[in-house]
CSV table of N, CA, C and O in Angstrom, one decimal:
chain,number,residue,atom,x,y,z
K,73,UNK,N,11.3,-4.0,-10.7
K,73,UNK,CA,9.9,-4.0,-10.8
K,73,UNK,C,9.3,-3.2,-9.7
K,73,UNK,O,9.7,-3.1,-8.5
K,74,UNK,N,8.1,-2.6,-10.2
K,74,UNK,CA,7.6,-1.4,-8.9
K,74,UNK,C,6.8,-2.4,-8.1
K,74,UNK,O,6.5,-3.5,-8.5
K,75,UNK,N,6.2,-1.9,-6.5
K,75,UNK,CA,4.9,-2.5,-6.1
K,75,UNK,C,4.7,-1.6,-5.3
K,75,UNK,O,5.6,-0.9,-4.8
K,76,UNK,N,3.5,-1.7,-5.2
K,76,UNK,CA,2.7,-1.1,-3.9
K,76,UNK,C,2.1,-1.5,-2.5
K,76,UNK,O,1.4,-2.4,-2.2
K,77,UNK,N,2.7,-0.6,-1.7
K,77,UNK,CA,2.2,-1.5,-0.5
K,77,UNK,C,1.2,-0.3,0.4
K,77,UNK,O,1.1,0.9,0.3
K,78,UNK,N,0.4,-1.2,1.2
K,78,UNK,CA,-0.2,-0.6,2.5
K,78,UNK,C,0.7,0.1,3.4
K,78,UNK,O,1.6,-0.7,3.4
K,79,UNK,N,1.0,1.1,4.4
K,79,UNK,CA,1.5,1.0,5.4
K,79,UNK,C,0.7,2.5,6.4
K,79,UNK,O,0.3,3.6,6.3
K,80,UNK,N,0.8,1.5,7.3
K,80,UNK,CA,0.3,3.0,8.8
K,80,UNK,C,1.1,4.2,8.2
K,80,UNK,O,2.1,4.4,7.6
K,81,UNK,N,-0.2,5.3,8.8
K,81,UNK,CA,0.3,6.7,9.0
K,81,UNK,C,1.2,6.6,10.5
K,81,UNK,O,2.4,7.1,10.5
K,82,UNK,N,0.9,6.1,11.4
K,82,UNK,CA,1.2,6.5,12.0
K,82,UNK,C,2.9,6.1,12.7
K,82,UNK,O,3.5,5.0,12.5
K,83,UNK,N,3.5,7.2,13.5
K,83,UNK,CA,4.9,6.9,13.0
K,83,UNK,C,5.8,5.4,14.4
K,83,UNK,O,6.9,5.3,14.8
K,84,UNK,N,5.1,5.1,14.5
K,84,UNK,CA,5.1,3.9,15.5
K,84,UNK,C,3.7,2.7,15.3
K,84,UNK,O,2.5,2.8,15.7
K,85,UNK,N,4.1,1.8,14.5
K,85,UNK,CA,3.2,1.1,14.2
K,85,UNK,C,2.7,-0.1,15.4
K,85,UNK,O,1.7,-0.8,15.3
K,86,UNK,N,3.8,-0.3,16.5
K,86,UNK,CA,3.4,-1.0,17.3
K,86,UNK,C,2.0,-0.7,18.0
K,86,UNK,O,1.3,-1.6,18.4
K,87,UNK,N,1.4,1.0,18.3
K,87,UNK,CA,0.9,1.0,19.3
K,87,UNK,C,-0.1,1.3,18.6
K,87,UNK,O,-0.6,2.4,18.9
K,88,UNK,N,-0.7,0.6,17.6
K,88,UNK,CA,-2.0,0.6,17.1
K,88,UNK,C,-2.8,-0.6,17.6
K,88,UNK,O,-2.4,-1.2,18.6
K,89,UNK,N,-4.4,-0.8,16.7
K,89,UNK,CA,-4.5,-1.3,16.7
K,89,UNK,C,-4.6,-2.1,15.6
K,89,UNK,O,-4.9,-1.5,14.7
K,90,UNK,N,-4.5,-3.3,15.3
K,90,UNK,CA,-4.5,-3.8,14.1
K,90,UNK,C,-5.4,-3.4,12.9
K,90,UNK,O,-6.5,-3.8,13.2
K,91,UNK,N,-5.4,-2.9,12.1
K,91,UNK,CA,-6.4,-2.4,10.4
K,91,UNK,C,-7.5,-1.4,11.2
K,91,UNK,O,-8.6,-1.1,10.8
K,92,UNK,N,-6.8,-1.0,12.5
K,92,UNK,CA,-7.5,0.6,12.5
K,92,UNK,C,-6.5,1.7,12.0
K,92,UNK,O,-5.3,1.6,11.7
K,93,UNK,N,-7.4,2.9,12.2
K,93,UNK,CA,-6.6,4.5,12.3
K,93,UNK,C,-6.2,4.2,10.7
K,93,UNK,O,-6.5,3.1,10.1
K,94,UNK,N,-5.6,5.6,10.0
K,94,UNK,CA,-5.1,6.3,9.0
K,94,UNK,C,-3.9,5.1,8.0
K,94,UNK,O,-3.1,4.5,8.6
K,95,UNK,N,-4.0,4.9,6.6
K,95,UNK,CA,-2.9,4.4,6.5
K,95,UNK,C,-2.7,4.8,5.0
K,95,UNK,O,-3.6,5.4,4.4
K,96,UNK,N,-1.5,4.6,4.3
K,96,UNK,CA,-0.8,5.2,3.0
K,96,UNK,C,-0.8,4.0,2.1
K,96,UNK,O,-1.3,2.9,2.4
K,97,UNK,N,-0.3,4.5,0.7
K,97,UNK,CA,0.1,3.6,0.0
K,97,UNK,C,1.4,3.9,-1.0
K,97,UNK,O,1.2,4.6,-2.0
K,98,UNK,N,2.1,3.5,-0.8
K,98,UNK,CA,3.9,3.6,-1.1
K,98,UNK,C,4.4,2.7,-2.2
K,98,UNK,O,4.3,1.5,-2.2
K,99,UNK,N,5.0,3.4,-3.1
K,99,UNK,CA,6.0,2.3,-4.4
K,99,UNK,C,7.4,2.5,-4.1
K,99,UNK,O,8.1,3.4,-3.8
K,100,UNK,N,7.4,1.1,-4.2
K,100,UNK,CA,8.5,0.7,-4.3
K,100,UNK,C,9.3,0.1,-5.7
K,100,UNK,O,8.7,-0.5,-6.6
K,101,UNK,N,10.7,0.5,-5.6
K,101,UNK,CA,11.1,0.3,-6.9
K,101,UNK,C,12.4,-1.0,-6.5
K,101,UNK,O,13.6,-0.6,-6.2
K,102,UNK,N,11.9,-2.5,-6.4
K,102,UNK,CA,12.4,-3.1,-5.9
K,102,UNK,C,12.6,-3.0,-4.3
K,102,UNK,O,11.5,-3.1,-3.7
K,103,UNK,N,13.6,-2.8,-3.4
K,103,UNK,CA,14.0,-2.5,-2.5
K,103,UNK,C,14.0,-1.0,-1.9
K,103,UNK,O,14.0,-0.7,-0.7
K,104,UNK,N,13.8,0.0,-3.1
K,104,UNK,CA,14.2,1.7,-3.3
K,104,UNK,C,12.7,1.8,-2.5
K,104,UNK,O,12.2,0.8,-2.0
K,105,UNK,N,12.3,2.8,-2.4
K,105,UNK,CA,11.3,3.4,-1.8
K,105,UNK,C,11.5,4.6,-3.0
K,105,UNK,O,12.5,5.2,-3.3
K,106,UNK,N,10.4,4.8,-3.5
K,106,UNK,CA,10.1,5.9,-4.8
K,106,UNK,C,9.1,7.0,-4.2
K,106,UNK,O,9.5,8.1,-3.9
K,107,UNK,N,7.9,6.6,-3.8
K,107,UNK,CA,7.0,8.0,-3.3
K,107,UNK,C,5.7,7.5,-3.0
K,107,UNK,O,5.1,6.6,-3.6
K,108,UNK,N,5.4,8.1,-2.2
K,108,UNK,CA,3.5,8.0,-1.0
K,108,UNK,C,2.8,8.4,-2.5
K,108,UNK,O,2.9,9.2,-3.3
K,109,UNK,N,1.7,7.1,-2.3
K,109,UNK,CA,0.8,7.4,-3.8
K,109,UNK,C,-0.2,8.5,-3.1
K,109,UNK,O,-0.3,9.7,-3.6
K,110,UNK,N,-1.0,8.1,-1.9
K,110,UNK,CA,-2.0,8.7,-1.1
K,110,UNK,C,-1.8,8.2,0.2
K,110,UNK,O,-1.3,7.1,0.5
K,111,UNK,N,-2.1,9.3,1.2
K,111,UNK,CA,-2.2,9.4,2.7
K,111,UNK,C,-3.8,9.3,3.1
K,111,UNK,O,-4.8,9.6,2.5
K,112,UNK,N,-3.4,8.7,4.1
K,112,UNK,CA,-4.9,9.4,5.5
K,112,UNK,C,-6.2,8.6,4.3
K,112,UNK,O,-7.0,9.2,3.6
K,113,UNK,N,-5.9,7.4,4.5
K,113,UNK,CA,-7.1,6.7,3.7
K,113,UNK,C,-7.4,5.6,4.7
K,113,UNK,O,-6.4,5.3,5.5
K,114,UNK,N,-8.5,5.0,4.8
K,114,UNK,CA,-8.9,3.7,5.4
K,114,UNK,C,-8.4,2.6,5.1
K,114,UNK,O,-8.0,2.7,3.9
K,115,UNK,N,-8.3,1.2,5.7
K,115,UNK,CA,-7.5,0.4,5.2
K,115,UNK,C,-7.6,-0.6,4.0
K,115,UNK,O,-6.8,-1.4,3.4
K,116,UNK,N,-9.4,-0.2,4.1
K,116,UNK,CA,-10.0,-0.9,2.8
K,116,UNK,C,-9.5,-0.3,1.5
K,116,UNK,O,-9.3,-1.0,0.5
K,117,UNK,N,-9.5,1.2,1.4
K,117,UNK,CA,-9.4,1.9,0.3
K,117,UNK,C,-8.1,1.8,0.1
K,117,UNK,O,-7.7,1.5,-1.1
K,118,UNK,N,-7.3,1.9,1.1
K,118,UNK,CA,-6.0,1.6,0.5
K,118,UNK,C,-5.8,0.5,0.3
K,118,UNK,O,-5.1,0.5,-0.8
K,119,UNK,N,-6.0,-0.9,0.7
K,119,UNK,CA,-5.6,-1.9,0.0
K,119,UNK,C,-6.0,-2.3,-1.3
K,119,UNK,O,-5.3,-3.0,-2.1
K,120,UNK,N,-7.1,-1.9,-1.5
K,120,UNK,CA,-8.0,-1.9,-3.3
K,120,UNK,C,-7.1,-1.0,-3.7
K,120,UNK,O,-6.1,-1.6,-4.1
K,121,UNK,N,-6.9,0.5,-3.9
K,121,UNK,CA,-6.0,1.2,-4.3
K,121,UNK,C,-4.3,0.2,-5.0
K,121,UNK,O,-3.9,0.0,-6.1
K,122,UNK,N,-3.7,-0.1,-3.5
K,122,UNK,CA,-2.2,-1.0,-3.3
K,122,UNK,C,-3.2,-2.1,-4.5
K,122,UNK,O,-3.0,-1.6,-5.6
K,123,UNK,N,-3.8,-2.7,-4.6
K,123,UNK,CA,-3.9,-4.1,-5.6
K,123,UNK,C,-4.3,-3.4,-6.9
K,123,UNK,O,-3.4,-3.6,-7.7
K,124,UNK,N,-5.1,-2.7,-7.3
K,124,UNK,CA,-5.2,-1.6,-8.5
K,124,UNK,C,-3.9,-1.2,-9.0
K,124,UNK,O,-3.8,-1.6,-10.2
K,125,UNK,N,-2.7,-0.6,-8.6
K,125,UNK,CA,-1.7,-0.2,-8.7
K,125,UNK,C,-0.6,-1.1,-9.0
K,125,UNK,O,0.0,-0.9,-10.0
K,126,UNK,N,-0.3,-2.6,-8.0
K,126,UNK,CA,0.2,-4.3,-8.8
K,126,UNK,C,-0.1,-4.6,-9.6
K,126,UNK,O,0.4,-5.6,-10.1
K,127,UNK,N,-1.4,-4.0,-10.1
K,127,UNK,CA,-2.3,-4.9,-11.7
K,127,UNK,C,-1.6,-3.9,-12.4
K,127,UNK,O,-0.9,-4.4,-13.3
K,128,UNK,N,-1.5,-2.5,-12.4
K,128,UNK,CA,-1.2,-1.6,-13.1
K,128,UNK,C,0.5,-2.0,-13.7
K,128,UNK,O,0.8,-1.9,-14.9
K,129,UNK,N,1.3,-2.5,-12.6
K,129,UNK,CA,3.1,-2.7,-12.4
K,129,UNK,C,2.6,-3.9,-13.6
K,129,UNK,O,2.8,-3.7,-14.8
K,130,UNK,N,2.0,-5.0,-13.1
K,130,UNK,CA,2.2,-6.3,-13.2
K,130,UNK,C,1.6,-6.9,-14.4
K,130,UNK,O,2.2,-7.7,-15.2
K,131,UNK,N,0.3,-6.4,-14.5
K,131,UNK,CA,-0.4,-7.2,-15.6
K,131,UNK,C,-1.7,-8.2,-15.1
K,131,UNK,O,-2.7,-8.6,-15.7
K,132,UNK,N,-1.1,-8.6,-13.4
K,132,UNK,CA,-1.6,-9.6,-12.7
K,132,UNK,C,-2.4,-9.3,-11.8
K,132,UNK,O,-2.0,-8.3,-11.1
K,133,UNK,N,-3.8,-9.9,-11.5
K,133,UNK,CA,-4.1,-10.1,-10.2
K,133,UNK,C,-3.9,-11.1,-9.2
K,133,UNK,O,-3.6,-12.2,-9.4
K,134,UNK,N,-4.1,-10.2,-7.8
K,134,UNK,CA,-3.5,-11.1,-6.9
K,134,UNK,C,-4.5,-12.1,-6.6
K,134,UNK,O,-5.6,-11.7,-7.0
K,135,UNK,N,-4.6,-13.3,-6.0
K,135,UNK,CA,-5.1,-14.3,-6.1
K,135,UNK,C,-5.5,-14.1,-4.2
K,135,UNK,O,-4.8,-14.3,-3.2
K,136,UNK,N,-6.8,-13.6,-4.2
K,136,UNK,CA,-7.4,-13.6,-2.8
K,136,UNK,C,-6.7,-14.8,-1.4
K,136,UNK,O,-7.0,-16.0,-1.7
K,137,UNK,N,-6.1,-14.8,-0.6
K,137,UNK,CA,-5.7,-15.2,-0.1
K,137,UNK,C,-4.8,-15.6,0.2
K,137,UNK,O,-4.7,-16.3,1.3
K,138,UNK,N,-3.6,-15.5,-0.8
K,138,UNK,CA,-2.5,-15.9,-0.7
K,138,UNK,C,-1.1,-14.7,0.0
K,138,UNK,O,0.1,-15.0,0.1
């Protein structure tokens, strides 16, 4: 099953600051790593994006806070 995730551009994620600066959005094919959907986006756009993309895999929305 594919999914999409959020993750930092940047290549050391410790020395951020939390849902600042640049970040991606990545499928995964199970465990596999398949390919960067889009780079250098904010972290709102990419997470709408990442949930757009699970409805696409899934069928499903994610349920706000879980």
């Amino acid at each position: 099953m594919y999914r999409a995730e959020v993750q930092p551009m940047a290549t050391n994620p410790l020395d951020r600051v939390p849902r600042t600066g640049l970040w991606k959005v990545v499928i995964y094919e199970g465990d596999r790593f398949v390919r960067t959907d889009k780079e250098y986006l904010i972290i709102s756009v990419a997470e709408r994006l990442a949930e757009e993309l699970n409805y696409q895999f899934t069928g499903k929305r994610q349920v706000k806070g879980t």
